[in-house]
CSV table of C-alpha atoms in Angstrom, one decimal:
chain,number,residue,atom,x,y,z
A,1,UNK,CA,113.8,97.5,112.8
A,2,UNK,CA,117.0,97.3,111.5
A,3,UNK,CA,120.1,100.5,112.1
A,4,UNK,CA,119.0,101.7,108.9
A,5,UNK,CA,115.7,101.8,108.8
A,6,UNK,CA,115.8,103.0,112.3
A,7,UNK,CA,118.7,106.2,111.2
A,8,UNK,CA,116.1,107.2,108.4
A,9,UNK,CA,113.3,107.9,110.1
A,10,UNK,CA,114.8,109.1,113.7
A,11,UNK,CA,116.6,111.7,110.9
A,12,UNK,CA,113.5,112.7,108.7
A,13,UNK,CA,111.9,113.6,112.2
A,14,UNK,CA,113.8,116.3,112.5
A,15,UNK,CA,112.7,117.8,109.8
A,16,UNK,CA,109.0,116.5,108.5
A,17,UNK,CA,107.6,119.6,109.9
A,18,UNK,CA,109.3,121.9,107.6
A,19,UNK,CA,108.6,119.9,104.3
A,20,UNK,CA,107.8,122.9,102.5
A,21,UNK,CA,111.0,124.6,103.4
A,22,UNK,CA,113.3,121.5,102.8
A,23,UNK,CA,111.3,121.4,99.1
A,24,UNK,CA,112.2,124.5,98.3
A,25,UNK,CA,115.8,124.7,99.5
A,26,UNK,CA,116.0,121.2,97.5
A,27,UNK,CA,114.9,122.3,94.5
A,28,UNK,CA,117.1,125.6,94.7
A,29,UNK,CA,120.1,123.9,95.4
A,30,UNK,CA,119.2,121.8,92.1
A,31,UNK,CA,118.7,125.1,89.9
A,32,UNK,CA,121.6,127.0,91.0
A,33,UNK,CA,124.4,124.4,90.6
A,34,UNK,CA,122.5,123.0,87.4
A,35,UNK,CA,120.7,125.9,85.5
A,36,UNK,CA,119.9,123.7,82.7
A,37,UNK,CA,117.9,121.0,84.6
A,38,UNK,CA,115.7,123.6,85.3
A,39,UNK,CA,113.7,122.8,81.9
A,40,UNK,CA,112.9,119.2,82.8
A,41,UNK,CA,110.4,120.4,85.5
A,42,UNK,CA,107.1,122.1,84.3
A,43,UNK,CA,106.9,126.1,84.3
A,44,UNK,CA,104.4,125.7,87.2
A,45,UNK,CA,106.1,124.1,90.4
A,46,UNK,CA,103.8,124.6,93.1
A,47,UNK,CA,102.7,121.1,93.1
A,48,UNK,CA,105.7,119.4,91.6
A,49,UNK,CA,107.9,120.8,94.2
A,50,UNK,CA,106.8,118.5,97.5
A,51,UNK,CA,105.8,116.0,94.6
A,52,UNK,CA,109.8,114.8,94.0
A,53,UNK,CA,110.6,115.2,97.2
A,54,UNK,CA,107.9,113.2,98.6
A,55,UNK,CA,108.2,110.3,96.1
A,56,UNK,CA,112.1,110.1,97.0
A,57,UNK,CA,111.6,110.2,100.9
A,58,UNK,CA,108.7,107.7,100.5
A,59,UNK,CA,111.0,105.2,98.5
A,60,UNK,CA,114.2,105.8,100.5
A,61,UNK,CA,112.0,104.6,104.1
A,62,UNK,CA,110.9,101.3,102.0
A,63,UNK,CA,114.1,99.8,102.0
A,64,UNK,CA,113.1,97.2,105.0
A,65,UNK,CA,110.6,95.9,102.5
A,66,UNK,CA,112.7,95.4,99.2
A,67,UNK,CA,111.2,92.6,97.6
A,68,UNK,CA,107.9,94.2,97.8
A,69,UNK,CA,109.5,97.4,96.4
A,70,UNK,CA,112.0,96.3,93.9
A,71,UNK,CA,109.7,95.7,90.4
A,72,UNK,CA,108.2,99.1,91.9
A,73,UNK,CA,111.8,101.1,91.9
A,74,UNK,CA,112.8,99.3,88.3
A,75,UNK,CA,109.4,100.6,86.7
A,76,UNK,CA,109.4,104.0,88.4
A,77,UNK,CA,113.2,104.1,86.1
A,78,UNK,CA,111.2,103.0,83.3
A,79,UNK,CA,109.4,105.7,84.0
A,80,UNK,CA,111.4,108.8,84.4
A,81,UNK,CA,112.9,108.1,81.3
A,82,UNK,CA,109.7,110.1,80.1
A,83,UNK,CA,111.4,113.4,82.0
A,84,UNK,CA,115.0,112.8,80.2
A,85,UNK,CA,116.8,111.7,83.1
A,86,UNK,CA,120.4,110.5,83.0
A,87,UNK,CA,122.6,108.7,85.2
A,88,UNK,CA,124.4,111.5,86.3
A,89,UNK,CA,121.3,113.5,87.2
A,90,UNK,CA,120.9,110.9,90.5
A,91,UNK,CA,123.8,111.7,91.4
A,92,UNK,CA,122.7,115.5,91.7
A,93,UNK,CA,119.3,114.9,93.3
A,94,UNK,CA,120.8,112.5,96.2
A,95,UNK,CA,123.2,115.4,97.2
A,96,UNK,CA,120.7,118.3,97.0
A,97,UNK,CA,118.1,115.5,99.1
A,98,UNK,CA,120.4,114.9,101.8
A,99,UNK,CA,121.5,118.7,101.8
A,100,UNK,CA,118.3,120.0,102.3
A,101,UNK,CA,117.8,117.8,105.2
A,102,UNK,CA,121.1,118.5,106.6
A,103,UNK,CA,120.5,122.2,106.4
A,104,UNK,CA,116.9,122.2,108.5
A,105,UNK,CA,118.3,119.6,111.1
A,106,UNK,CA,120.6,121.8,112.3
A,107,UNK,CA,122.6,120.9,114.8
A,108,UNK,CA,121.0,117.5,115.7
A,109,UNK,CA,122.0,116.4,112.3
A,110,UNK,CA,124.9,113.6,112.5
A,111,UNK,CA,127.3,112.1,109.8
A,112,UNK,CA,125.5,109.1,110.7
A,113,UNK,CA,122.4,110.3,109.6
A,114,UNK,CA,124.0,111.6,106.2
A,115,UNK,CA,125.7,108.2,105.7
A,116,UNK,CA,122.5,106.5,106.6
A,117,UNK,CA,120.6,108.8,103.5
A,118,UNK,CA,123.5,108.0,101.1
A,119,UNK,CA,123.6,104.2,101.4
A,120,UNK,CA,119.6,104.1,101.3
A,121,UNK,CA,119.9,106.4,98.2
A,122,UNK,CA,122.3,104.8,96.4
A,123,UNK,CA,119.8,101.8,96.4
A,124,UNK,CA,117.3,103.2,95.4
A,125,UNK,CA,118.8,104.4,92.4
A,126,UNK,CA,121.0,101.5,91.5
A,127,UNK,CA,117.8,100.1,91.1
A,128,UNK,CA,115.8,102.7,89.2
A,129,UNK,CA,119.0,102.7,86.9
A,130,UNK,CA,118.8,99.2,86.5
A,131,UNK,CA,115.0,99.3,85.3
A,132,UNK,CA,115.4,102.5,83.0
A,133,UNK,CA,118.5,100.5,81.3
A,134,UNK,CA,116.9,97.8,80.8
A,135,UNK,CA,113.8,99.0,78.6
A,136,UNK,CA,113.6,99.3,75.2
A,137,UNK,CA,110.4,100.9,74.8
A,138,UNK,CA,110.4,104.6,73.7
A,139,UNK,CA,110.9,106.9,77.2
A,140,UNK,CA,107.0,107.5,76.2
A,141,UNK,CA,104.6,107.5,73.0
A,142,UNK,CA,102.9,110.6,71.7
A,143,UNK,CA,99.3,109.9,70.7
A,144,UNK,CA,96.4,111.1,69.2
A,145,UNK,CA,93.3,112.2,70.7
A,146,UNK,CA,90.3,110.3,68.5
A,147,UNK,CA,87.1,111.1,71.1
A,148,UNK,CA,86.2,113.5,73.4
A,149,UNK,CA,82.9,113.4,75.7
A,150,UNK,CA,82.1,115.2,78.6
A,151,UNK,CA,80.1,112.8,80.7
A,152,UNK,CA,79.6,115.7,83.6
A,153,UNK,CA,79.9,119.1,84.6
A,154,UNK,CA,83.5,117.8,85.8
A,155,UNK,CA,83.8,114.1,83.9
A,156,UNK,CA,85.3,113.3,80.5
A,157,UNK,CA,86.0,110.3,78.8
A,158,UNK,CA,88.7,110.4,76.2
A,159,UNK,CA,89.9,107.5,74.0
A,160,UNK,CA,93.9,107.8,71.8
A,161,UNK,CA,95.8,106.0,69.7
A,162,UNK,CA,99.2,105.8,70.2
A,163,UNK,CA,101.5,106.6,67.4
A,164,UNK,CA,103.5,103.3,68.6
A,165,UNK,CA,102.0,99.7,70.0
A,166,UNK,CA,101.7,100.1,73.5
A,167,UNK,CA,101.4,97.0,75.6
A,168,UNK,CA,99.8,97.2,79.1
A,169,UNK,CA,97.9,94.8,81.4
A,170,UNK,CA,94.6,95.2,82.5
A,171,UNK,CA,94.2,97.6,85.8
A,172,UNK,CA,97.6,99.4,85.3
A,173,UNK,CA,98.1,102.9,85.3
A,174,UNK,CA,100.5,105.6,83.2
A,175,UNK,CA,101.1,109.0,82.8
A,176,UNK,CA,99.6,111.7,80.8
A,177,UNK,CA,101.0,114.8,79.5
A,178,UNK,CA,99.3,117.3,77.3
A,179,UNK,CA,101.6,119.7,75.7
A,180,UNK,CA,99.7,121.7,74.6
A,181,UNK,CA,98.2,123.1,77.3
A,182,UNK,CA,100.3,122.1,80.6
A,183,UNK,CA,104.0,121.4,78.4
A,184,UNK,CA,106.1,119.0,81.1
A,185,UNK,CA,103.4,119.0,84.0
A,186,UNK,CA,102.4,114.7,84.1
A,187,UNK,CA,99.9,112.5,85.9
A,188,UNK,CA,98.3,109.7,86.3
A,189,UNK,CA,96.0,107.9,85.1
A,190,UNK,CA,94.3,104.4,84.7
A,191,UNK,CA,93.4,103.0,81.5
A,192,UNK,CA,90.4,102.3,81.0
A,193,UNK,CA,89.8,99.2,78.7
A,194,UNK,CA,91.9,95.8,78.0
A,195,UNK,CA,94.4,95.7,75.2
A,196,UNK,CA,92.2,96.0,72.1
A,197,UNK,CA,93.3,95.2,68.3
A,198,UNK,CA,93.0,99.0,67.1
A,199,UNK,CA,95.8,99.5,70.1
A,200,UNK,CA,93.3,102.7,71.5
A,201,UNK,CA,93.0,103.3,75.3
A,202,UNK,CA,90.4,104.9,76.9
A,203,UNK,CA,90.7,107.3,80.1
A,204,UNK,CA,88.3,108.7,82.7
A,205,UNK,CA,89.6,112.0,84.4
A,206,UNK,CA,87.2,114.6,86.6
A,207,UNK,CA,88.7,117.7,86.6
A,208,UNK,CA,89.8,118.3,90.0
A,209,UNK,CA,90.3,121.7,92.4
A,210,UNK,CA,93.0,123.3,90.7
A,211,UNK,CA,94.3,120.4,88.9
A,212,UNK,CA,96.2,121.7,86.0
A,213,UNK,CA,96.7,118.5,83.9
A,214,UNK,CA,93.1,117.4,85.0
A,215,UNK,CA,91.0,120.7,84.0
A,216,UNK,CA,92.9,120.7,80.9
A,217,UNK,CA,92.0,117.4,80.1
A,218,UNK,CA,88.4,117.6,80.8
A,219,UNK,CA,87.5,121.2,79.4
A,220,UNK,CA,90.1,121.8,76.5
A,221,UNK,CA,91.4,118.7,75.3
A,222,UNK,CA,89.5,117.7,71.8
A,223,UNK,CA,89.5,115.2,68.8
A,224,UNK,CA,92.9,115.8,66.8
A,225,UNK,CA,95.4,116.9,69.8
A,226,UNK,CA,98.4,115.0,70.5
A,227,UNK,CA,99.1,114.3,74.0
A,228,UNK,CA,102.1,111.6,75.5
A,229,UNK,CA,101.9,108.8,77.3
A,230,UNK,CA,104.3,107.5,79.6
A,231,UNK,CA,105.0,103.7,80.3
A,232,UNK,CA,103.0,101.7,82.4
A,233,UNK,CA,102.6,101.5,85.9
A,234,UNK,CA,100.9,99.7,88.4
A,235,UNK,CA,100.6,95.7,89.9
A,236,UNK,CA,96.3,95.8,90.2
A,237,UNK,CA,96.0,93.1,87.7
A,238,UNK,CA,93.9,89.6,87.3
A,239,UNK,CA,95.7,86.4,88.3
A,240,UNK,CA,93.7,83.9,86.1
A,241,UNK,CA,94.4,81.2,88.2
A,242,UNK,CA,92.5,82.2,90.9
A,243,UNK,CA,89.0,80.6,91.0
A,244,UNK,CA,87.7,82.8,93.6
A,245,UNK,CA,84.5,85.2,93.0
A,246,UNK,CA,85.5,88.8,92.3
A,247,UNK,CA,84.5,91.9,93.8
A,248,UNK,CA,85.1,95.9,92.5
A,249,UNK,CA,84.8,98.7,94.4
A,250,UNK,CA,85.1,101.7,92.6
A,251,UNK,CA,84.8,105.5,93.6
A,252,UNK,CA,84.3,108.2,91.0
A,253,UNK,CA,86.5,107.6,88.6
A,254,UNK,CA,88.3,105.1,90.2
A,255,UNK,CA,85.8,102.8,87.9
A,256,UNK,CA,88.6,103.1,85.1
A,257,UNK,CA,90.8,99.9,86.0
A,258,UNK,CA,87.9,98.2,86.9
A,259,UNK,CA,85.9,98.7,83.3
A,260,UNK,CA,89.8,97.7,81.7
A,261,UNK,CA,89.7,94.4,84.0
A,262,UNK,CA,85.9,93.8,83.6
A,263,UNK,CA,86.8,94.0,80.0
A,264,UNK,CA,89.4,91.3,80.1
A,265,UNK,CA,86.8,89.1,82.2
A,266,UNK,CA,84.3,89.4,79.4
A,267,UNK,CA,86.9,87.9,76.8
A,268,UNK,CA,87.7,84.5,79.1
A,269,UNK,CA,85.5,84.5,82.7
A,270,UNK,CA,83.2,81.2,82.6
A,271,UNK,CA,83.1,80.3,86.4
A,272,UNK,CA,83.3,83.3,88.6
A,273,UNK,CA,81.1,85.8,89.7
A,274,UNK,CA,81.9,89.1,89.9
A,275,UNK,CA,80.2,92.0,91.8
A,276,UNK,CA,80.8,95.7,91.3
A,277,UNK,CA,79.9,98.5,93.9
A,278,UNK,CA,80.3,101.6,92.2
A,279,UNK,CA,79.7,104.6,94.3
A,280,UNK,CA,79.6,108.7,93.9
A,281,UNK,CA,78.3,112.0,95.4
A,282,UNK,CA,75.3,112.3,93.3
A,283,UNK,CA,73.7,110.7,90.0
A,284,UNK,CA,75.4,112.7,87.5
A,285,UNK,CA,78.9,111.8,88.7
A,286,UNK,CA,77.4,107.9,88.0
A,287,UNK,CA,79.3,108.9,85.0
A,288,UNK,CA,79.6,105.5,82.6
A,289,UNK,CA,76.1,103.4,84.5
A,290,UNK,CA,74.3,102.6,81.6
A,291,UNK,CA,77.5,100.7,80.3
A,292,UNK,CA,78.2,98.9,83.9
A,293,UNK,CA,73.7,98.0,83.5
A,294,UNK,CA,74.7,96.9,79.6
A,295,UNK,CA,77.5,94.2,80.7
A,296,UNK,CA,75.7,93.4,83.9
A,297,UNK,CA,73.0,92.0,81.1
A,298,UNK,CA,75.0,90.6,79.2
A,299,UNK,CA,77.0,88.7,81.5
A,300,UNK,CA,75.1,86.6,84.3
A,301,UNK,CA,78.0,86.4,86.3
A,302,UNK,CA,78.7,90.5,86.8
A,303,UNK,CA,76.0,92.2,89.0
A,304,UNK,CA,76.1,95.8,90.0
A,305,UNK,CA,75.6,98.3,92.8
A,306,UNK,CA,75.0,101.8,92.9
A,307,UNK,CA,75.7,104.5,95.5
A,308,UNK,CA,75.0,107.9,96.0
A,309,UNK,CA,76.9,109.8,99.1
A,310,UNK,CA,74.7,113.0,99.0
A,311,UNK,CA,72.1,112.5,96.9
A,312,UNK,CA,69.2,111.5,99.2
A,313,UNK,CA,66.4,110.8,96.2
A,314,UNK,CA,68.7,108.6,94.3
A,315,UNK,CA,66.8,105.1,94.1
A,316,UNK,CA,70.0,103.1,95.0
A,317,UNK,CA,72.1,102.5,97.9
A,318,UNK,CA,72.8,105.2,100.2
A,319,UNK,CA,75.7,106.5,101.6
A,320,UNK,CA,79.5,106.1,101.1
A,321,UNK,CA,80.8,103.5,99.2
A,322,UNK,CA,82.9,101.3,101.1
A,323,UNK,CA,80.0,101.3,103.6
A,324,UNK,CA,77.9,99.8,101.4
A,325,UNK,CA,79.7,97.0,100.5
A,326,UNK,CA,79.8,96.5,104.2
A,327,UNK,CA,76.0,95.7,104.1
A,328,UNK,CA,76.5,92.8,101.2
A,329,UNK,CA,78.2,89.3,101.9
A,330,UNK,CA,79.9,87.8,103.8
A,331,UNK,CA,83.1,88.5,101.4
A,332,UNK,CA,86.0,86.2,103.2
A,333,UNK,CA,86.2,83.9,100.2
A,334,UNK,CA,86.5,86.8,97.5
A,335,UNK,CA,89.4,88.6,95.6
A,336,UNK,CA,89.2,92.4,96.2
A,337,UNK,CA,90.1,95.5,93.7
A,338,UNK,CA,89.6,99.1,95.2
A,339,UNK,CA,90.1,102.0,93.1
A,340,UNK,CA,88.8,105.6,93.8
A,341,UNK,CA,90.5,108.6,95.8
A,342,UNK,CA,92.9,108.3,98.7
A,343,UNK,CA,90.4,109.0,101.0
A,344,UNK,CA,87.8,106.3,99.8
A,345,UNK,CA,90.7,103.6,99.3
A,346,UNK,CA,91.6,104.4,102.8
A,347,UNK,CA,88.0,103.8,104.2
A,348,UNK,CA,87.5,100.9,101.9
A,349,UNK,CA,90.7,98.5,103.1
A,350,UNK,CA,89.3,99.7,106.8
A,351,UNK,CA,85.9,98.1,106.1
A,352,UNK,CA,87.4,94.9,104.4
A,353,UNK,CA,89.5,94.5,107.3
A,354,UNK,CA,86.7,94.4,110.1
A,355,UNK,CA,84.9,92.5,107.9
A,356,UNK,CA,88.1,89.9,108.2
A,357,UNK,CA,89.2,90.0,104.2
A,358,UNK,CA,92.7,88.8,104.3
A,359,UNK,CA,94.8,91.5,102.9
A,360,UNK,CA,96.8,89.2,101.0
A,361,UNK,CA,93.6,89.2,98.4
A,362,UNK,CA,93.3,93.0,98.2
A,363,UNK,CA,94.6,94.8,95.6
A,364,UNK,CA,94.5,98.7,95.0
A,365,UNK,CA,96.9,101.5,93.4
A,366,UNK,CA,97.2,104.7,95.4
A,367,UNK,CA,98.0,107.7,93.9
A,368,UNK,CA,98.1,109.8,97.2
């Protein structure tokens, strides 16, 4: 590990058990010296305030990897553009970032640990500049809400058209605002079709504990709002020149990239078969099923699997869904997708692993 690296996370140690505090003395220090950036956050910062802080200590300690992580910083300055951020506001954040830290050290803090910070900062956001500069898409597109369906108690599937074309690749994901309701608060979320001529999108959300953008989303969003979208993220795509067989696994709503790349299969896929396991607590949350059993019989190449985790009179599989796809194979000669919660991602990549899956041909987004 190199000095760097090493002065980053022997300094972060110092203070990772008072995240909380370090978030709110960060954000403080922001507001107080800069009133006026206090209306680029959302009214509501209980979430967004170890949300920033995270995301910048989590790209900061990736700087031993950078080719891995530099088309991630360009498009994550593609898209802050959607929160009206200027060159000068880095400059603000990196001091309040390295203040905060400085402050809860204490004592053990060291200028080389505050040099260490800038440097690895200063990165970071030369290249987040550099990927905000150089797009000359909108900062993000309001659209129109055309279909609203509650699919579950907690599900809903929504489909927009953007006011503007917006160009995506199958399996990537963007952010959602919905004025509205939650004015400034963003998340994500995966599209869930391939680029179609009408230029709609289709997303899956379940409404989530006390998600504000999700509950909002799934119980008051209806046909005629406006909501804004945010430029695309996310490298879970297809490589068409990969003549392996396919397979998706798929928690909950998680099935959203995969429906957008099954989608894209359907339009050129001639040689490779393609299995989806698409797993959930109980029936109900088996939210889009009759359209997985529709393409499955269409296409000869796509077969599906159900799950249920607690559901114990549900006539499929059993249990959670990355153990299931355990019991199928052997998978060593496959391409991989995952996409569900952190949790089930997490559980997934361990199965795929004892099962020997080389990791190079696993793909998967995480959102936490």
């Amino acid at each position: 590990m190199g000095d760097l690296a090493r002065l980053l996370k022997e300094s972060w140690s110092l203070v990772e058990e008072h995240q909380d505090k370090v978030a709110g003395y960060f954000y403080a220090k922001i507001f107080l010296a800069h009133p006026h950036l206090r209306e680029l956050f959302p009214m509501h910062m209980d979430v967004q305030r170890s949300r920033l802080l995270n995301a910048l200590v989590t790209a900061v300690q990736t700087l031993e990897d950078p080719e891995r992580f530099d088309e991630y910083l360009r498009a994550l300055g593609r898209d802050h553009r959607k929160f009206h951020v200027e060159p000068e506001h880095y400059e603000v954040v990196g001091g309040a970032l390295i203040e905060a830290m400085r402050h809860y050290a204490g004592e053990q803090w060291s200028i080389e640990f505050d040099q260490a910070w800038a440097d690895a900062y200063a990165a970071i956001a030369a290249k987040m500049l550099a990927g905000a500069e150089a797009d000359t898409n909108p900062p993000y597109w309001y659209a129109e809400v055309t279909a609203h369906e509650r699919r579950a108690q907690d599900i809903a599937v929504f489909t927009v058209l953007p006011m503007q074309p917006l160009e995506f690749r199958a399996g990537q994901y963007l952010s959602i605002e919905y004025p509205r309701a939650q004015p400034r608060l963003w998340r994500t979320y995966s599209v869930a079709n391939a680029a179609r001529r009408d230029n709609t999108l289709e997303f899956h959300v379940r409404a989530v504990g006390a998600g504000w953008v999700s509950s909002a989303l799934v119980r008051r969003l209806q046909a005629g709002d406006m909501i804004k979208l945010a430029a695309p993220m996310g490298t879970m795509g297809l490589d068409r020149r990969s003549t392996r067989d396919a397979v998706f696994v798929a928690g909950g709503t998680g099935l959203a990239p995969v429906k957008s790349m099954l989608e894209e299969l359907t339009r050129y896929n001639r040689t490779r078969w393609v299995h989806v396991f698409f797993g959930a607590r109980n029936r109900d949350d088996l939210y889009d099923l009759p359209e997985l059993n529709r393409l499955s019989a269409r296409y000869p190449w796509l077969s599906v699997v159900t799950a249920c985790s607690e559901d114990p009179s549900f006539p499929g599989e059993q249990g959670n869904i990355s153990d299931v796809v355990g019991r199928y194979g052997p998978w060593n000669e496959h391409d991989f997708f995952v996409s569900g919660s952190g949790a089930m991602v997490k559980a997934t990549l361990k199965t795929l692993a004892e099962l020997q899956v080389p990791a190079l041909r696993v793909k998967y987004d995480a959102f936490n």
